[in-house]
CSV table of C-alpha atoms in Angstrom, one decimal:
chain,number,residue,atom,x,y,z
A,21,MET,CA,2.8,-43.8,80.3
A,22,ASN,CA,6.0,-42.5,79.0
A,23,ASP,CA,7.9,-43.4,75.8
A,24,HIS,CA,9.6,-46.4,77.5
A,25,GLY,CA,6.3,-48.0,78.6
A,26,ILE,CA,6.8,-47.4,82.3
A,27,THR,CA,3.7,-45.9,84.0
A,28,GLN,CA,5.4,-44.6,87.1
A,29,ARG,CA,8.9,-43.4,87.8
A,30,ARG,CA,10.2,-43.5,91.3
A,31,LYS,CA,13.3,-42.3,93.1
A,32,PRO,CA,15.6,-45.1,94.3
A,33,THR,CA,15.6,-46.1,97.9
A,34,PHE,CA,19.4,-46.3,97.9
A,35,VAL,CA,21.0,-42.8,98.2
A,36,LEU,CA,24.0,-42.5,95.9
A,37,PRO,CA,27.1,-40.9,97.6
A,38,ALA,CA,28.3,-37.4,96.7
A,39,GLY,CA,30.4,-37.3,93.6
A,40,ASN,CA,28.9,-40.5,92.2
A,41,CYS,CA,29.1,-41.4,88.5
A,42,ASP,CA,26.9,-43.2,86.0
A,43,ALA,CA,29.8,-44.7,84.1
A,44,HIS,CA,27.8,-46.1,81.2
A,45,CYS,CA,24.9,-44.3,79.6
A,46,HIS,CA,24.0,-43.1,76.1
A,47,VAL,CA,22.4,-40.2,74.3
A,48,PHE,CA,20.5,-40.8,71.0
A,49,GLY,CA,19.9,-38.0,68.7
A,50,PRO,CA,17.6,-36.2,68.4
A,51,GLY,CA,17.8,-37.7,65.0
A,52,ASP,CA,16.9,-34.5,63.1
A,53,VAL,CA,19.9,-32.8,64.6
A,54,PHE,CA,22.3,-35.8,65.0
A,55,PRO,CA,21.3,-38.3,62.3
A,56,TYR,CA,21.7,-42.1,63.0
A,57,ALA,CA,24.3,-44.0,61.0
A,58,PRO,CA,23.1,-45.4,57.6
A,59,SER,CA,24.7,-48.7,58.5
A,60,ARG,CA,23.1,-49.0,61.9
A,61,ARG,CA,21.7,-52.3,63.1
A,62,TYR,CA,18.9,-50.7,65.1
A,63,THR,CA,17.1,-47.3,65.2
A,64,PRO,CA,16.4,-46.2,68.7
A,65,GLN,CA,13.9,-43.7,70.0
A,66,ASP,CA,15.4,-40.3,70.5
A,67,ALA,CA,16.9,-40.0,74.0
A,68,PRO,CA,18.7,-36.6,73.9
A,69,LYS,CA,20.8,-34.9,76.6
A,70,GLU,CA,17.7,-33.4,78.3
A,71,ALA,CA,16.3,-36.9,78.9
A,72,LEU,CA,19.5,-38.1,80.4
A,73,ALA,CA,19.7,-35.1,82.7
A,74,ALA,CA,16.2,-35.6,83.8
A,75,LEU,CA,16.9,-39.2,84.6
A,76,HIS,CA,20.0,-38.3,86.6
A,77,ASP,CA,18.1,-35.7,88.5
A,78,ARG,CA,15.6,-38.3,89.6
A,79,LEU,CA,18.3,-40.8,90.5
A,80,GLY,CA,20.6,-38.4,92.2
A,81,VAL,CA,23.5,-39.0,89.7
A,82,GLU,CA,26.1,-36.2,89.7
A,83,ARG,CA,28.5,-37.3,87.0
A,84,ALA,CA,28.3,-39.4,83.9
A,85,VAL,CA,30.3,-41.1,81.1
A,86,ILE,CA,28.5,-40.9,77.8
A,87,VAL,CA,29.3,-44.0,75.8
A,88,GLN,CA,28.9,-43.7,72.0
A,89,ALA,CA,26.4,-46.3,70.8
A,90,SER,CA,26.7,-48.2,67.5
A,91,CYS,CA,23.5,-46.6,66.1
A,92,HIS,CA,25.5,-43.3,65.7
A,93,GLY,CA,28.6,-45.0,64.3
A,94,THR,CA,31.7,-42.9,64.2
A,95,ASP,CA,29.7,-39.7,64.2
A,96,ASN,CA,30.3,-38.7,67.8
A,97,ARG,CA,28.6,-35.3,67.7
A,98,ALA,CA,25.7,-36.1,69.9
A,99,MET,CA,28.0,-37.4,72.6
A,100,LEU,CA,30.3,-34.4,72.3
A,101,ASP,CA,27.4,-32.0,72.4
A,102,THR,CA,26.2,-33.5,75.6
A,103,ILE,CA,29.7,-33.2,77.3
A,104,ALA,CA,30.0,-29.6,76.1
A,105,TRP,CA,26.7,-28.9,77.9
A,106,ARG,CA,28.1,-30.0,81.3
A,107,PRO,CA,31.8,-30.3,80.8
A,108,ASP,CA,32.7,-30.6,84.5
A,109,ARG,CA,30.2,-33.4,85.0
A,110,TYR,CA,30.5,-35.4,81.8
A,111,ARG,CA,33.1,-37.5,80.0
A,112,GLY,CA,32.9,-39.6,76.9
A,113,VAL,CA,33.9,-42.8,75.1
A,114,ALA,CA,34.0,-42.5,71.3
A,115,ILE,CA,33.6,-44.9,68.4
A,116,VAL,CA,36.3,-44.4,65.8
A,117,ASP,CA,38.0,-46.0,62.9
A,118,ASP,CA,41.4,-45.6,61.3
A,119,THR,CA,40.3,-42.6,59.3
A,120,PHE,CA,40.7,-40.6,62.5
A,121,ASP,CA,44.1,-38.7,62.5
A,122,ASP,CA,45.9,-37.2,65.4
A,123,ARG,CA,44.1,-33.9,65.0
A,124,ALA,CA,40.7,-35.7,65.2
A,125,PHE,CA,41.9,-37.5,68.4
A,126,ASP,CA,43.1,-34.2,69.8
A,127,GLU,CA,39.6,-32.7,69.2
A,128,LEU,CA,38.0,-35.7,70.9
A,129,ASP,CA,40.3,-35.4,73.9
A,130,GLU,CA,39.6,-31.6,74.2
A,131,GLY,CA,35.9,-32.5,74.1
A,132,GLY,CA,36.1,-34.8,77.1
A,133,VAL,CA,36.7,-38.2,75.5
A,134,ARG,CA,38.9,-40.5,77.5
A,135,GLY,CA,38.5,-43.8,75.5
A,136,VAL,CA,37.3,-45.6,72.5
A,137,ARG,CA,34.8,-48.5,72.2
A,138,PHE,CA,34.8,-51.5,70.0
A,139,ASN,CA,31.9,-53.9,69.7
A,140,PHE,CA,32.3,-57.6,69.4
A,141,VAL,CA,28.6,-58.5,70.0
A,142,ARG,CA,27.1,-60.6,67.2
A,143,HIS,CA,23.6,-59.0,67.0
A,144,LEU,CA,25.3,-55.6,66.6
A,145,GLY,CA,27.6,-56.7,63.8
A,146,GLY,CA,30.2,-59.0,65.4
A,147,SER,CA,33.9,-58.5,65.7
A,148,PRO,CA,35.6,-55.4,64.3
A,149,ASP,CA,38.2,-55.5,61.6
A,150,MET,CA,41.2,-56.4,63.8
A,151,ASP,CA,43.6,-54.5,61.6
A,152,VAL,CA,41.6,-51.3,62.2
A,153,PHE,CA,41.3,-52.2,65.9
A,154,ASN,CA,45.1,-52.6,66.2
A,155,ARG,CA,45.9,-49.4,64.3
A,156,VAL,CA,43.5,-47.4,66.5
A,157,ILE,CA,45.0,-48.9,69.7
A,158,ASP,CA,48.5,-47.9,68.4
A,159,ARG,CA,47.3,-44.4,67.7
A,160,ILE,CA,45.8,-43.8,71.1
A,161,LYS,CA,48.2,-45.6,73.4
A,162,GLY,CA,50.2,-42.5,74.3
A,163,ARG,CA,47.2,-40.5,75.3
A,164,GLY,CA,46.3,-42.0,78.6
A,165,TRP,CA,43.1,-43.3,77.1
A,166,HIS,CA,41.5,-46.8,77.5
A,167,VAL,CA,39.6,-49.1,75.2
A,168,VAL,CA,36.1,-50.3,76.0
A,169,LEU,CA,35.3,-53.9,74.9
A,170,HIS,CA,31.6,-54.9,74.3
A,171,LEU,CA,31.7,-58.7,74.3
A,172,ASP,CA,29.3,-61.6,74.3
A,173,GLY,CA,30.0,-64.0,77.2
A,174,THR,CA,30.8,-66.8,74.8
A,175,ASP,CA,33.7,-64.8,73.4
A,176,ILE,CA,35.5,-64.1,76.7
A,177,VAL,CA,37.6,-67.2,76.6
A,178,PRO,CA,38.5,-67.1,72.9
A,179,LEU,CA,39.4,-63.4,73.1
A,180,ALA,CA,41.2,-63.5,76.5
A,181,ASP,CA,44.7,-63.9,75.1
A,182,MET,CA,44.2,-60.9,72.8
A,183,ILE,CA,42.8,-58.8,75.6
A,184,ARG,CA,45.7,-59.6,77.9
A,185,ARG,CA,48.1,-58.4,75.3
A,186,LEU,CA,46.5,-55.0,74.9
A,187,PRO,CA,49.1,-52.2,75.6
A,188,ILE,CA,46.5,-49.8,77.2
A,189,PRO,CA,44.0,-50.2,80.0
A,190,TYR,CA,40.7,-51.9,78.9
A,191,VAL,CA,37.2,-51.8,80.2
A,192,ILE,CA,34.8,-54.7,79.8
A,193,ASP,CA,31.1,-53.8,79.4
A,194,HIS,CA,28.1,-55.2,81.2
A,195,MET,CA,29.9,-58.0,83.2
A,196,GLY,CA,30.9,-59.5,79.9
A,197,ARG,CA,27.3,-60.3,79.1
A,198,VAL,CA,27.7,-63.7,80.6
A,199,ASP,CA,24.8,-66.2,80.7
A,200,THR,CA,23.7,-66.1,84.4
A,201,GLN,CA,21.9,-69.4,84.0
A,202,LEU,CA,25.3,-71.1,83.8
A,203,GLY,CA,26.3,-69.9,87.2
A,204,THR,CA,29.4,-68.1,88.4
A,205,ALA,CA,31.6,-71.3,88.0
A,206,GLN,CA,31.2,-71.2,84.2
A,207,PRO,CA,34.4,-70.9,82.2
A,208,ALA,CA,33.4,-67.6,80.7
A,209,PHE,CA,32.9,-65.9,84.0
A,210,GLN,CA,36.0,-67.5,85.6
A,211,ALA,CA,38.0,-66.1,82.7
A,212,LEU,CA,36.4,-62.7,83.3
A,213,LEU,CA,37.4,-62.8,86.9
A,214,GLU,CA,40.9,-63.7,85.9
A,215,LEU,CA,41.1,-60.7,83.7
A,216,ALA,CA,39.4,-58.5,86.4
A,217,ARG,CA,42.3,-59.2,88.8
A,218,ARG,CA,44.8,-57.8,86.3
A,219,ASP,CA,46.0,-54.2,87.0
A,220,GLU,CA,45.1,-53.0,83.5
A,221,CYS,CA,41.5,-54.4,83.5
A,222,TRP,CA,38.4,-52.6,84.5
A,223,VAL,CA,34.9,-54.1,84.5
A,224,LYS,CA,31.5,-52.4,84.5
A,225,VAL,CA,29.0,-54.1,86.9
A,226,CYS,CA,26.1,-52.7,84.9
A,227,GLY,CA,23.8,-54.5,82.5
A,228,SER,CA,22.0,-56.5,85.1
A,229,GLU,CA,18.9,-56.0,83.0
A,230,ARG,CA,20.7,-57.5,80.1
A,231,ILE,CA,21.9,-60.7,81.8
A,232,SER,CA,18.8,-61.3,84.0
A,233,SER,CA,15.1,-60.5,84.3
A,234,PHE,CA,13.4,-58.2,86.8
A,235,PRO,CA,14.0,-58.0,89.7
A,236,PHE,CA,17.5,-58.9,88.5
A,237,ASP,CA,18.4,-61.2,91.3
A,238,ALA,CA,20.4,-63.5,89.0
A,239,ALA,CA,22.9,-60.8,88.3
A,240,VAL,CA,23.8,-60.0,91.9
A,241,PRO,CA,26.3,-62.8,92.6
A,242,PHE,CA,28.1,-62.0,89.4
A,243,ALA,CA,28.4,-58.3,90.2
A,244,ARG,CA,29.4,-59.2,93.8
A,245,ALA,CA,32.2,-61.5,92.6
A,246,LEU,CA,33.6,-58.8,90.3
A,247,VAL,CA,33.5,-56.2,93.0
A,248,GLU,CA,35.4,-58.6,95.3
A,249,ALA,CA,37.9,-59.5,92.6
A,250,SER,CA,38.6,-55.9,91.5
A,251,PRO,CA,37.5,-53.4,94.2
A,252,GLU,CA,39.5,-50.6,92.7
A,253,ARG,CA,38.7,-51.1,89.1
A,254,THR,CA,35.0,-51.8,88.9
A,255,LEU,CA,32.5,-49.2,87.6
A,256,TRP,CA,28.7,-48.9,87.6
A,257,GLY,CA,26.3,-47.4,85.2
A,258,THR,CA,22.6,-47.4,84.2
A,259,ASP,CA,23.0,-48.2,80.5
A,260,PHE,CA,20.2,-45.6,79.9
A,261,PRO,CA,18.2,-45.8,77.7
A,262,HIS,CA,18.7,-49.6,77.4
A,263,PRO,CA,18.8,-50.0,73.6
A,264,ASN,CA,17.5,-53.3,72.1
A,265,LEU,CA,15.8,-54.4,75.3
A,266,LYS,CA,12.2,-55.7,75.0
A,267,GLU,CA,11.1,-55.0,78.5
A,268,PRO,CA,11.0,-51.5,80.0
A,269,VAL,CA,13.4,-50.7,82.8
A,270,ASP,CA,13.1,-48.3,85.7
A,271,GLU,CA,16.6,-47.3,86.5
A,272,ALA,CA,15.7,-46.8,90.2
A,273,ASP,CA,15.6,-50.6,90.4
A,274,LEU,CA,19.2,-50.7,89.1
A,275,VAL,CA,20.3,-48.2,91.6
A,276,ASP,CA,18.7,-50.2,94.4
A,277,LEU,CA,20.7,-53.3,93.3
A,278,VAL,CA,24.0,-51.5,94.2
A,279,PRO,CA,24.0,-52.2,98.0
A,280,ARG,CA,23.3,-55.8,97.3
A,281,PHE,CA,26.7,-56.3,95.5
A,282,SER,CA,28.7,-53.4,97.0
A,283,LEU,CA,28.1,-54.0,100.6
A,284,THR,CA,29.9,-51.3,102.6
A,285,GLN,CA,30.1,-47.6,102.4
A,286,GLU,CA,33.8,-48.0,101.6
A,287,GLU,CA,33.1,-50.3,98.6
A,288,GLN,CA,30.3,-48.0,97.4
A,289,GLN,CA,32.6,-45.0,97.6
A,290,ARG,CA,35.2,-46.8,95.4
A,291,LEU,CA,32.7,-48.2,92.9
A,292,LEU,CA,30.6,-45.1,92.5
A,293,VAL,CA,33.0,-42.2,93.1
A,294,ASP,CA,36.7,-43.0,93.4
A,295,ASN,CA,37.1,-45.5,90.6
A,296,PRO,CA,35.4,-43.5,87.8
A,297,ALA,CA,37.0,-40.3,89.0
A,298,ARG,CA,40.4,-41.9,88.6
A,299,LEU,CA,39.8,-43.4,85.2
A,300,TYR,CA,38.0,-40.4,83.7
A,301,GLY,CA,39.8,-37.5,85.4
A,302,PHE,CA,36.8,-36.0,87.2
A,303,GLY,CA,37.9,-33.2,89.5
A,304,LYS,CA,41.0,-32.4,87.6
């Protein structure tokens, strides 16, 4: 049994296309090298770059976007160290605040960062200081970056007006963390679909393990609806190593969901290869 409680690890049945990208994954620590933030809401097990690479080797993943997690706060060194290890294959999304000046953003950009992430999820601390949020958006809006929004499903409708007014592209994490028990007709998901149809909105059809239980059937119609609504601006990822989940996850099960909501080779090529390459600049 490994550290995540899974006794057997398998390769997925679905074969990912060449040039594919895990557009949402994390590295944690190791804590003795890259300490966790004193103000963190959770302390994860170490999941360093070597663990991420081993996972991707098993799954057949070729590229990845390392998303800074809240447990590291604004100390982006673990993420940047991972990108520097494989700079042609990795990009990053940072967590920042308004102490970051232009030089700091230049360094992040040179290190492979292409966006910033803000967390609105209650159990991770709730909404950010919106003055800080707006100042950061103003500072990065000329860089060709985007902002990643980590929301609770219940906040999609209240935040929709603010989101629509953003002056840069935005990416919504984990299908908006909607409550799958309420069905695809629920107001929160309909509001998410309305956003997804906008040219500046991207949505990650990852997090099936966060909005449903194994074998994750309940997440499929939500992911399918988003792929249909925004075929050229949906992204997929593993969310490895699944912080704050009680049940262990084999990422091969998440890979094998993909052909259930992205039905054709053309759709799969866009979702897994073309869309992340365009947003994150792979191949340039």
